[in-house]
PDB file of N, CA and C in Angstrom:
ATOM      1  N   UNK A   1       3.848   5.312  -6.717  1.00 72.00           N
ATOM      2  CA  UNK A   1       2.904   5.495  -5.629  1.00 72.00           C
ATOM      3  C   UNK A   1       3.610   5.690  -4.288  1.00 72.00           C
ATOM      4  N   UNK A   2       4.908   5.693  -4.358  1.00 78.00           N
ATOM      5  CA  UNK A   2       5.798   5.478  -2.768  1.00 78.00           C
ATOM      6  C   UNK A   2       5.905   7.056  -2.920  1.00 78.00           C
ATOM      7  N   UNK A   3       5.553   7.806  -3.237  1.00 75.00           N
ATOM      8  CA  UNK A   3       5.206   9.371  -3.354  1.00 75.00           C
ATOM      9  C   UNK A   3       3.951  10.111  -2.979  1.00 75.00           C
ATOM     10  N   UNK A   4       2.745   9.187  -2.921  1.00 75.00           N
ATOM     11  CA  UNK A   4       1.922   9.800  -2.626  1.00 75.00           C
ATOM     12  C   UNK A   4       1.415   9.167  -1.048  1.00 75.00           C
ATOM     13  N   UNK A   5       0.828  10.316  -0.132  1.00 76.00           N
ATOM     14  CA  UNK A   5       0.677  10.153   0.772  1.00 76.00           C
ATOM     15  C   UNK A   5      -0.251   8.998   1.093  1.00 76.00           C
ATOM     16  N   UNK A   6      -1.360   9.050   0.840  1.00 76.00           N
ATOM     17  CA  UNK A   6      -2.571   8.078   1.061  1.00 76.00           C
ATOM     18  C   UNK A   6      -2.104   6.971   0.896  1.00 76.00           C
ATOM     19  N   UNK A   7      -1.571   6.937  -0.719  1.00 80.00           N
ATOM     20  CA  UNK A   7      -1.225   5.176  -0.847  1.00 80.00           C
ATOM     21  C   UNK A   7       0.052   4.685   0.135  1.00 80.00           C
ATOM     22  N   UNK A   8       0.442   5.285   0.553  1.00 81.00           N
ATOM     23  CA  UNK A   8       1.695   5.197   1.700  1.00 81.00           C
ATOM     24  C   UNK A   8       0.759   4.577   3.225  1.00 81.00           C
ATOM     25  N   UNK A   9       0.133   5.722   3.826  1.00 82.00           N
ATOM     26  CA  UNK A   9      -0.948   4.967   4.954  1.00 82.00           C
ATOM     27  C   UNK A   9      -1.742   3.918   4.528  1.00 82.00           C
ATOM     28  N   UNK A  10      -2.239   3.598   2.997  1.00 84.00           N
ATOM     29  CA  UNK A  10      -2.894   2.472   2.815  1.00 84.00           C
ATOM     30  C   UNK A  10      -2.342   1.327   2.921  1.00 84.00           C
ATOM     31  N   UNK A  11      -1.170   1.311   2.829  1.00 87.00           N
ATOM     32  CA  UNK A  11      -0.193   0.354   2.711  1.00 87.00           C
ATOM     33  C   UNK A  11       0.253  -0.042   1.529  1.00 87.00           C
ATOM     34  N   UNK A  12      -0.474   0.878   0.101  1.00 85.00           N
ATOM     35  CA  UNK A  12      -0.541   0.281  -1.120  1.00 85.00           C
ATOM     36  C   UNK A  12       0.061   1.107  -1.409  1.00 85.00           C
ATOM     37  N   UNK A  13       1.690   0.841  -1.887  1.00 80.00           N
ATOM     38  CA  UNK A  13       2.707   1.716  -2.479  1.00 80.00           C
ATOM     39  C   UNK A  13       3.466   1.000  -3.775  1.00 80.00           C
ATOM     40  N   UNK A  14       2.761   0.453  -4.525  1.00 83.00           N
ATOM     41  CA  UNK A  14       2.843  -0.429  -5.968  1.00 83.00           C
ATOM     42  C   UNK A  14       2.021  -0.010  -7.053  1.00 83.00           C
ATOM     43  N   UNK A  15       2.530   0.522  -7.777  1.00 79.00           N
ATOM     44  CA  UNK A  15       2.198   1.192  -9.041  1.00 79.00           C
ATOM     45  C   UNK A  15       2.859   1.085 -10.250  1.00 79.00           C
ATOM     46  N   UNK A  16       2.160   1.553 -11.150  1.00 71.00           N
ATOM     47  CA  UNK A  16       2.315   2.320 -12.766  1.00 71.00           C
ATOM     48  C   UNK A  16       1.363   3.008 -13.322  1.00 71.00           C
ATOM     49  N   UNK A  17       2.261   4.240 -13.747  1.00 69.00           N
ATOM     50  CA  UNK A  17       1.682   5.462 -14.765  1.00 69.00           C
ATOM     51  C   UNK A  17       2.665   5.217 -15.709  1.00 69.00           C
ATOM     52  N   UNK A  18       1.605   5.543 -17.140  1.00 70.00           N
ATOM     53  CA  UNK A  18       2.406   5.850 -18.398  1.00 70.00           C
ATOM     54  C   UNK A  18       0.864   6.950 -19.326  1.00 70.00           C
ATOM     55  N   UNK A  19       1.809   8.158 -19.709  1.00 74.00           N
ATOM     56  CA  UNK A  19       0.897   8.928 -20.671  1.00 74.00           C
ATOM     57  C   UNK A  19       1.620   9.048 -22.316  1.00 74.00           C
ATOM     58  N   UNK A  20       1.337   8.545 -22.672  1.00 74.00           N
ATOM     59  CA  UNK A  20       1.961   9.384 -24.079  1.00 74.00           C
ATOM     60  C   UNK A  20       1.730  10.553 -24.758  1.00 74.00           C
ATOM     61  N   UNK A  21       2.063  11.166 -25.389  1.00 75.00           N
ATOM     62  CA  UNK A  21       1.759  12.874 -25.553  1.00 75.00           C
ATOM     63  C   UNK A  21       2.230  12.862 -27.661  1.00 75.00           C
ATOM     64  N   UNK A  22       1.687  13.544 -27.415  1.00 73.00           N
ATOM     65  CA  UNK A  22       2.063  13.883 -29.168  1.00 73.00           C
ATOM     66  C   UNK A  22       3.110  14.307 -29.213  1.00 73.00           C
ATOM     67  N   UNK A  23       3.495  13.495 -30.613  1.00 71.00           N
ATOM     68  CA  UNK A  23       5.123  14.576 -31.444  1.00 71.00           C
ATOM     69  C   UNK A  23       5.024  15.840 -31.286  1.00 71.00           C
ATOM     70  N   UNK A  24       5.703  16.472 -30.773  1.00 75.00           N
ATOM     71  CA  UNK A  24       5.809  17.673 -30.895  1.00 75.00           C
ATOM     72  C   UNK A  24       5.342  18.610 -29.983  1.00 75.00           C
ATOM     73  N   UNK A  25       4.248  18.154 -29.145  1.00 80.00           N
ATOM     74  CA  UNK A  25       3.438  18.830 -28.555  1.00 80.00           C
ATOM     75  C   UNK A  25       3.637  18.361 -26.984  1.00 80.00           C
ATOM     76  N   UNK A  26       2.663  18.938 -26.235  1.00 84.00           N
ATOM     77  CA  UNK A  26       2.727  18.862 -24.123  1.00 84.00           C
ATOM     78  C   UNK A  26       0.743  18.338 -24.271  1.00 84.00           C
ATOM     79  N   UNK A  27       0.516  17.534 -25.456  1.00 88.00           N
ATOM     80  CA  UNK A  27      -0.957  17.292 -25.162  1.00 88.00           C
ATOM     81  C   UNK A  27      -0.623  15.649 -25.296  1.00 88.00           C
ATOM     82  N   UNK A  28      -1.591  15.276 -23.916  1.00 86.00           N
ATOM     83  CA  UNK A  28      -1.439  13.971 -23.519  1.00 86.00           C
ATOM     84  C   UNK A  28      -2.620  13.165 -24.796  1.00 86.00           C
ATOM     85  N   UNK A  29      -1.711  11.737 -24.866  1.00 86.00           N
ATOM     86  CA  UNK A  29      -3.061  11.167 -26.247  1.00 86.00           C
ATOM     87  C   UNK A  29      -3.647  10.112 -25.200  1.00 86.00           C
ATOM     88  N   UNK A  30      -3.418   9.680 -23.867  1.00 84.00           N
ATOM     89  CA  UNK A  30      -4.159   8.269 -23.143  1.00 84.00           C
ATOM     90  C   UNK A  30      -2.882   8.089 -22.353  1.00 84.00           C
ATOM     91  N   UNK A  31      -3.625   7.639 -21.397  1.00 83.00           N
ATOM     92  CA  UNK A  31      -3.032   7.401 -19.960  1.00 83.00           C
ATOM     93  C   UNK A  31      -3.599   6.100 -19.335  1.00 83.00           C
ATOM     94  N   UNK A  32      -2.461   5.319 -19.097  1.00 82.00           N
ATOM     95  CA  UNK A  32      -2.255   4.101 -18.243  1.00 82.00           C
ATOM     96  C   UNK A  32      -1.885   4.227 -16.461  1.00 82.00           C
ATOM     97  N   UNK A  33      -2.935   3.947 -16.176  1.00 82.00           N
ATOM     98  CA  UNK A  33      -2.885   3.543 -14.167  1.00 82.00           C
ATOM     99  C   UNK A  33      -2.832   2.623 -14.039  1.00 82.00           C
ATOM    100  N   UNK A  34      -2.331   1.753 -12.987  1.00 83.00           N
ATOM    101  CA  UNK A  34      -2.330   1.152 -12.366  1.00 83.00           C
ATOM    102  C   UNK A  34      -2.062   1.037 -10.968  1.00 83.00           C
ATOM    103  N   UNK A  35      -3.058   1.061  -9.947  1.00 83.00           N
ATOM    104  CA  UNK A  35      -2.762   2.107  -8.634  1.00 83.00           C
ATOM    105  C   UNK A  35      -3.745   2.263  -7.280  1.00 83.00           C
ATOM    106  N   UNK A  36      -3.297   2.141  -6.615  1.00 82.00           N
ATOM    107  CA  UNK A  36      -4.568   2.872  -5.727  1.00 82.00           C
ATOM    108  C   UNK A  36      -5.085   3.873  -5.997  1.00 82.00           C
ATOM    109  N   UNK A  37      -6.596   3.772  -6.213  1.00 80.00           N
ATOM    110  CA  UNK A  37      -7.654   4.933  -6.597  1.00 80.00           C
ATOM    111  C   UNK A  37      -6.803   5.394  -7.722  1.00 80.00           C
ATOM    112  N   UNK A  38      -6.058   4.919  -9.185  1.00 80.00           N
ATOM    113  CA  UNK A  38      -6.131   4.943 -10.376  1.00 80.00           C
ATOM    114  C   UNK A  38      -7.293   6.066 -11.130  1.00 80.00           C
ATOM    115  N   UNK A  39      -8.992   5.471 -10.555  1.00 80.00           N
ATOM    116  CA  UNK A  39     -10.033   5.883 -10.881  1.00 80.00           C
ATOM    117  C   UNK A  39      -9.583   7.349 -10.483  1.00 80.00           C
ATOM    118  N   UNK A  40      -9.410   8.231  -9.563  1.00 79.00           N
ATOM    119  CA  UNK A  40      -9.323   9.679  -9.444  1.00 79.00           C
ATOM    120  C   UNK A  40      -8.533   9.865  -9.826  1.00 79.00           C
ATOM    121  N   UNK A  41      -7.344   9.716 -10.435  1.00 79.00           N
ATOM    122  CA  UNK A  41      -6.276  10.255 -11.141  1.00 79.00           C
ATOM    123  C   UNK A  41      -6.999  10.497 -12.872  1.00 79.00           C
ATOM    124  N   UNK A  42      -7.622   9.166 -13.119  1.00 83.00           N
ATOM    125  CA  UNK A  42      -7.770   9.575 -14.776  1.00 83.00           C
ATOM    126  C   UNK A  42      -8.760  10.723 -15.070  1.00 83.00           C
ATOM    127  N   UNK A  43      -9.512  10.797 -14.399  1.00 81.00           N
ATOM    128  CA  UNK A  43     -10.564  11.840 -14.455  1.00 81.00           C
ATOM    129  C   UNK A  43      -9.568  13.427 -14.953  1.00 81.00           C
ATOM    130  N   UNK A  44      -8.831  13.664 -13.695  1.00 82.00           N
ATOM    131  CA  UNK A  44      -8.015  15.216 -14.242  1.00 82.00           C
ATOM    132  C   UNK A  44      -7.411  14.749 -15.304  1.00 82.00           C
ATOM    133  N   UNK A  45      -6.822  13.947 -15.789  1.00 85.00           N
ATOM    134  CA  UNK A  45      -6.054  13.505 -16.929  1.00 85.00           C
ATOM    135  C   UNK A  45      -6.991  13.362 -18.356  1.00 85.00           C
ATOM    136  N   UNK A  46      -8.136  13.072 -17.965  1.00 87.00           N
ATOM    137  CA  UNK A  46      -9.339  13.087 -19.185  1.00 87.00           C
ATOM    138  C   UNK A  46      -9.964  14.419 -19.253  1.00 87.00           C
ATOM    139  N   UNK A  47      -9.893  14.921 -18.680  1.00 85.00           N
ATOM    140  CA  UNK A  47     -10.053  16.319 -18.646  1.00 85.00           C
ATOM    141  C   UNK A  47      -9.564  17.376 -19.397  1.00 85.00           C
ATOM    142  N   UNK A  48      -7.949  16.915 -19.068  1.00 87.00           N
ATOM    143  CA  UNK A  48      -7.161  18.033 -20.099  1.00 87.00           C
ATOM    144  C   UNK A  48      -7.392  17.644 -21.101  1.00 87.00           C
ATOM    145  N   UNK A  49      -6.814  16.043 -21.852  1.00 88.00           N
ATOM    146  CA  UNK A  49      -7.240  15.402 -22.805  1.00 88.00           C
ATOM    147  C   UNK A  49      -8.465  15.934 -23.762  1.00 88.00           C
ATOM    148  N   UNK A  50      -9.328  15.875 -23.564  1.00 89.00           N
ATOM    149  CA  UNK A  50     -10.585  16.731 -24.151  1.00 89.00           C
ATOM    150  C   UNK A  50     -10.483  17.696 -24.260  1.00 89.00           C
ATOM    151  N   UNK A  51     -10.070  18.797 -23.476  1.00 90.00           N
ATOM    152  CA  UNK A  51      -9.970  19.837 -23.700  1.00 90.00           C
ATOM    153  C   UNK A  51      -8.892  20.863 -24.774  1.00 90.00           C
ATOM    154  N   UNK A  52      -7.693  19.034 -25.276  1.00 90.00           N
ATOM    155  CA  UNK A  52      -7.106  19.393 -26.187  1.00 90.00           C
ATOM    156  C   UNK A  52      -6.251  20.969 -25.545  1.00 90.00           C
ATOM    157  N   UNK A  53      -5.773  20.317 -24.423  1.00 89.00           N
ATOM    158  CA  UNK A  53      -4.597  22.025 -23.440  1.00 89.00           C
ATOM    159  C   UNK A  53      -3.854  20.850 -23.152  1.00 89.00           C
ATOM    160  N   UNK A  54      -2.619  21.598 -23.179  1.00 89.00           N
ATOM    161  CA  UNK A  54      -1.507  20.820 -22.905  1.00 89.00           C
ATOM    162  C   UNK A  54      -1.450  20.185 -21.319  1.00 89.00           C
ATOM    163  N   UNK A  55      -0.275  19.561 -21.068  1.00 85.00           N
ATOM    164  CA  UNK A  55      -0.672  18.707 -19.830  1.00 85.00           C
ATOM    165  C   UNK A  55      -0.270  18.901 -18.821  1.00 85.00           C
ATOM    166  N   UNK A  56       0.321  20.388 -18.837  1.00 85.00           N
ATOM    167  CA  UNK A  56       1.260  21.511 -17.881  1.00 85.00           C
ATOM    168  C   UNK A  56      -0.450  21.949 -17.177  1.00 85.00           C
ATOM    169  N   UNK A  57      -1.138  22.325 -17.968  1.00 86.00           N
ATOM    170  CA  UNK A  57      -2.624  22.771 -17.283  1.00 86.00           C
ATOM    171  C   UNK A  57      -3.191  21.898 -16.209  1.00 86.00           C
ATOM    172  N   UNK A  58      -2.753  20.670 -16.543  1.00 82.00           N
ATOM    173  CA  UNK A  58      -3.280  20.182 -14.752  1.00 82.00           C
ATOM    174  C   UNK A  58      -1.741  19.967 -13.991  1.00 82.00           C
ATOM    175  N   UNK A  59      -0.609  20.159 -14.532  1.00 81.00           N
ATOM    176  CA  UNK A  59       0.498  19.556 -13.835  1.00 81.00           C
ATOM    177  C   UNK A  59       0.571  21.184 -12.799  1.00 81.00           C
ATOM    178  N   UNK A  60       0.118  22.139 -13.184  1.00 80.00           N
ATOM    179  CA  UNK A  60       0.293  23.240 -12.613  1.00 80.00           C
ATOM    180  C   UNK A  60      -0.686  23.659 -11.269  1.00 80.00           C
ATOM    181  N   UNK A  61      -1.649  22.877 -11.760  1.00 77.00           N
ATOM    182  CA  UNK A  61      -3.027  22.742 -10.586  1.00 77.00           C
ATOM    183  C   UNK A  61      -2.745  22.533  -8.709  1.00 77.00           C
ATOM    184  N   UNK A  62      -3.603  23.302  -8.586  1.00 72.00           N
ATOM    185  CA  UNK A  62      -3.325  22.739  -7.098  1.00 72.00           C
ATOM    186  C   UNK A  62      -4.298  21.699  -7.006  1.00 72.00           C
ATOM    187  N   UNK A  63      -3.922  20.769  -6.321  1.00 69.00           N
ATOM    188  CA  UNK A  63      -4.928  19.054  -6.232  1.00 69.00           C
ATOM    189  C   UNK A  63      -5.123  19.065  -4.443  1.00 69.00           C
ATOM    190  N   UNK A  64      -5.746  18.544  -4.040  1.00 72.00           N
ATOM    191  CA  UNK A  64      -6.331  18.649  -2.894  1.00 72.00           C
ATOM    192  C   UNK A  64      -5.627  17.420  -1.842  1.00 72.00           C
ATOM    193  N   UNK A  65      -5.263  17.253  -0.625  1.00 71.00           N
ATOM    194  CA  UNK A  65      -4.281  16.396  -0.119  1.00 71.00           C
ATOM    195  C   UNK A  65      -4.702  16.156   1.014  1.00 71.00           C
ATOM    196  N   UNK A  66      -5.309  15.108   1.574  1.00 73.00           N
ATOM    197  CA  UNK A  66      -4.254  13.745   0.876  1.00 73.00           C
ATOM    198  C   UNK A  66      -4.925  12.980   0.294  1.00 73.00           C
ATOM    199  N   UNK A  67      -4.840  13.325  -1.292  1.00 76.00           N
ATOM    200  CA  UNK A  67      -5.015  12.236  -2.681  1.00 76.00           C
ATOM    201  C   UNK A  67      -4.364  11.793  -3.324  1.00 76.00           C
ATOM    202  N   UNK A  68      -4.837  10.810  -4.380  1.00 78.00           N
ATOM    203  CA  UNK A  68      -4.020  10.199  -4.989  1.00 78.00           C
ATOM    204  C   UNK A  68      -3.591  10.474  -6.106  1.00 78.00           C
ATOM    205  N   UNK A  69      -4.544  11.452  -6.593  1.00 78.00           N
ATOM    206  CA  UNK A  69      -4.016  12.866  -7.485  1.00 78.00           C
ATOM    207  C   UNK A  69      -3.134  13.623  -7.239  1.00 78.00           C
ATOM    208  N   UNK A  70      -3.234  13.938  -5.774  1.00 78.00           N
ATOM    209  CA  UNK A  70      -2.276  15.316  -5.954  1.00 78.00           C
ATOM    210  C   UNK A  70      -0.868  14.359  -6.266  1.00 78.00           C
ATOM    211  N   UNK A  71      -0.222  13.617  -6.943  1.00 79.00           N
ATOM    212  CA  UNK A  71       0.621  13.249  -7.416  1.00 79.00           C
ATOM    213  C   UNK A  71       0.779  13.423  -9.022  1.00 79.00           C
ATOM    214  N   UNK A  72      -0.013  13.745  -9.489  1.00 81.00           N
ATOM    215  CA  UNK A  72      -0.404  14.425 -10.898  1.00 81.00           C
ATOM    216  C   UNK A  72       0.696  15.426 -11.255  1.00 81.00           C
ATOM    217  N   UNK A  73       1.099  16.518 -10.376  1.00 81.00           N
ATOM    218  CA  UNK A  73       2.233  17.653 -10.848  1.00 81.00           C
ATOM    219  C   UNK A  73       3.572  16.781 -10.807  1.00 81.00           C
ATOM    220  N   UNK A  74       4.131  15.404 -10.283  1.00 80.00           N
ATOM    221  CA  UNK A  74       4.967  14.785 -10.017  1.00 80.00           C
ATOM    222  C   UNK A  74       5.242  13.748 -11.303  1.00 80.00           C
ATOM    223  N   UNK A  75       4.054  13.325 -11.409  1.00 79.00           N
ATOM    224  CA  UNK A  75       4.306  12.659 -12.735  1.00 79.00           C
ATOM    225  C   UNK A  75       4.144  13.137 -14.017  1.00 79.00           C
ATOM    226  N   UNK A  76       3.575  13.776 -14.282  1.00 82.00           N
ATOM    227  CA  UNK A  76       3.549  14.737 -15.570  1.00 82.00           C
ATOM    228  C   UNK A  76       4.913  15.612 -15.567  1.00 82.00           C
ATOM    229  N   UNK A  77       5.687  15.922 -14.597  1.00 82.00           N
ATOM    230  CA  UNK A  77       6.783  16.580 -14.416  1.00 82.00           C
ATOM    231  C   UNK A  77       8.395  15.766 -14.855  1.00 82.00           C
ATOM    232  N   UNK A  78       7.778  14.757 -14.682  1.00 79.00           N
ATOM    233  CA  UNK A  78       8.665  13.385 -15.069  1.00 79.00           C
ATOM    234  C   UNK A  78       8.682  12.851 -16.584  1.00 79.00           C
ATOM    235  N   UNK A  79       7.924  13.392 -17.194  1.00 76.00           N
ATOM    236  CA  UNK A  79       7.916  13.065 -19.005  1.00 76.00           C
ATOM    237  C   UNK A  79       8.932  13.516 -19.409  1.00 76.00           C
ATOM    238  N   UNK A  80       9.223  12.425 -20.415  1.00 75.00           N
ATOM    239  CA  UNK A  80      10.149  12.522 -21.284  1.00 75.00           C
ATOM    240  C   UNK A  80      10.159  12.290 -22.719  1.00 75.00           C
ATOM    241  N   UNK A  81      10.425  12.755 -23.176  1.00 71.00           N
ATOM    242  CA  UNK A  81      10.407  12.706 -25.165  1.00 71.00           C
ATOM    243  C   UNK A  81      10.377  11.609 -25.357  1.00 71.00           C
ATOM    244  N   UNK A  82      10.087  10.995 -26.250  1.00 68.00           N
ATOM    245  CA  UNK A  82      10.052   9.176 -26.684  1.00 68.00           C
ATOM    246  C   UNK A  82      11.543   9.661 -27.412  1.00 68.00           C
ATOM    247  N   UNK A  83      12.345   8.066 -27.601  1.00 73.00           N
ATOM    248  CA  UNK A  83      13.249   7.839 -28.045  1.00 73.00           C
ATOM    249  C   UNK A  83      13.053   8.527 -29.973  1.00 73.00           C
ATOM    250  N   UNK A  84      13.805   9.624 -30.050  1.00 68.00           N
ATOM    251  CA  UNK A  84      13.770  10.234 -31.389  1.00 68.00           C
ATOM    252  C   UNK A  84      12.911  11.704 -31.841  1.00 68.00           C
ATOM    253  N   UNK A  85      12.035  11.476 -30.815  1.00 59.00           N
ATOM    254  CA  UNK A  85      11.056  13.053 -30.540  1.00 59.00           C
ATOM    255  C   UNK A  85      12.200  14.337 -30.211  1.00 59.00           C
ATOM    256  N   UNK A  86      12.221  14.761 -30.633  1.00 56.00           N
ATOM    257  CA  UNK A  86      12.310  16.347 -30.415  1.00 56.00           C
ATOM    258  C   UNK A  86      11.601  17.231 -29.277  1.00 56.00           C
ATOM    259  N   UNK A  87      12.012  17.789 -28.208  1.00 51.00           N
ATOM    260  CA  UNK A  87      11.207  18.630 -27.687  1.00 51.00           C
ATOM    261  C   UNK A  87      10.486  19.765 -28.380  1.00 51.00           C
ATOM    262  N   UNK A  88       9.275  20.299 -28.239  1.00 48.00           N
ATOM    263  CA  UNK A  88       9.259  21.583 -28.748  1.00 48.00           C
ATOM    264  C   UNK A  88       9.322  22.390 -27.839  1.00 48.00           C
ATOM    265  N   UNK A  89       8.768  23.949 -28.151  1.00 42.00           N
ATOM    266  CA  UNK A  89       9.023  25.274 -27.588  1.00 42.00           C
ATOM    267  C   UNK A  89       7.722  25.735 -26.907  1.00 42.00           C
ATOM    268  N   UNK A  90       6.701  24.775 -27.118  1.00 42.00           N
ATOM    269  CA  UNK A  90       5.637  25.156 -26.439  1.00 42.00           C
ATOM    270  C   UNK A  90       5.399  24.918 -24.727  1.00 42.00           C
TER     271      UNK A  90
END
């Protein structure tokens, strides 16, 4: 959260995100907040989710500023393979 603007003027710069994503794949399976306004972040994140599109489709989005979303292309940009996963080519 020491990344996103709002929670910076709120004074609330203490957080956690965690998404897990399928073997093999860029499709998110559930997402953990913990955060200022948490609540508007999961929404775009439940979004893709359902829509079963990988998680580049909102990391690519333009998000509107100053939210606590538009930190969404920052953390989705930050995933990493679980210990033993393979990247794929998608």
């Amino acid at each position: 959260m020491t990344r996103v603007g709002r929670a910076r003027e709120a004074g609330e710069n203490a957080g956690f995100h965690e998404s897990p994503g399928g073997p093999g794949t860029k499709e998110l399976l559930g997402a953990a907040l913990l955060g200022l306004n948490g609540d508007e972040i999961v929404h775009s994140l439940l979004d893709v989710m359902y829509a079963k599109k990988p998680y580049t489709t909102v990391q690519r989005a333009v998000h509107i500023h100053p939210t606590v979303t538009e930190l969404i292309p920052t953390l989705l940009g930050d995933l990493k393979p679980l210990p033993g996963e393979r990247r794929s080519a998608c």
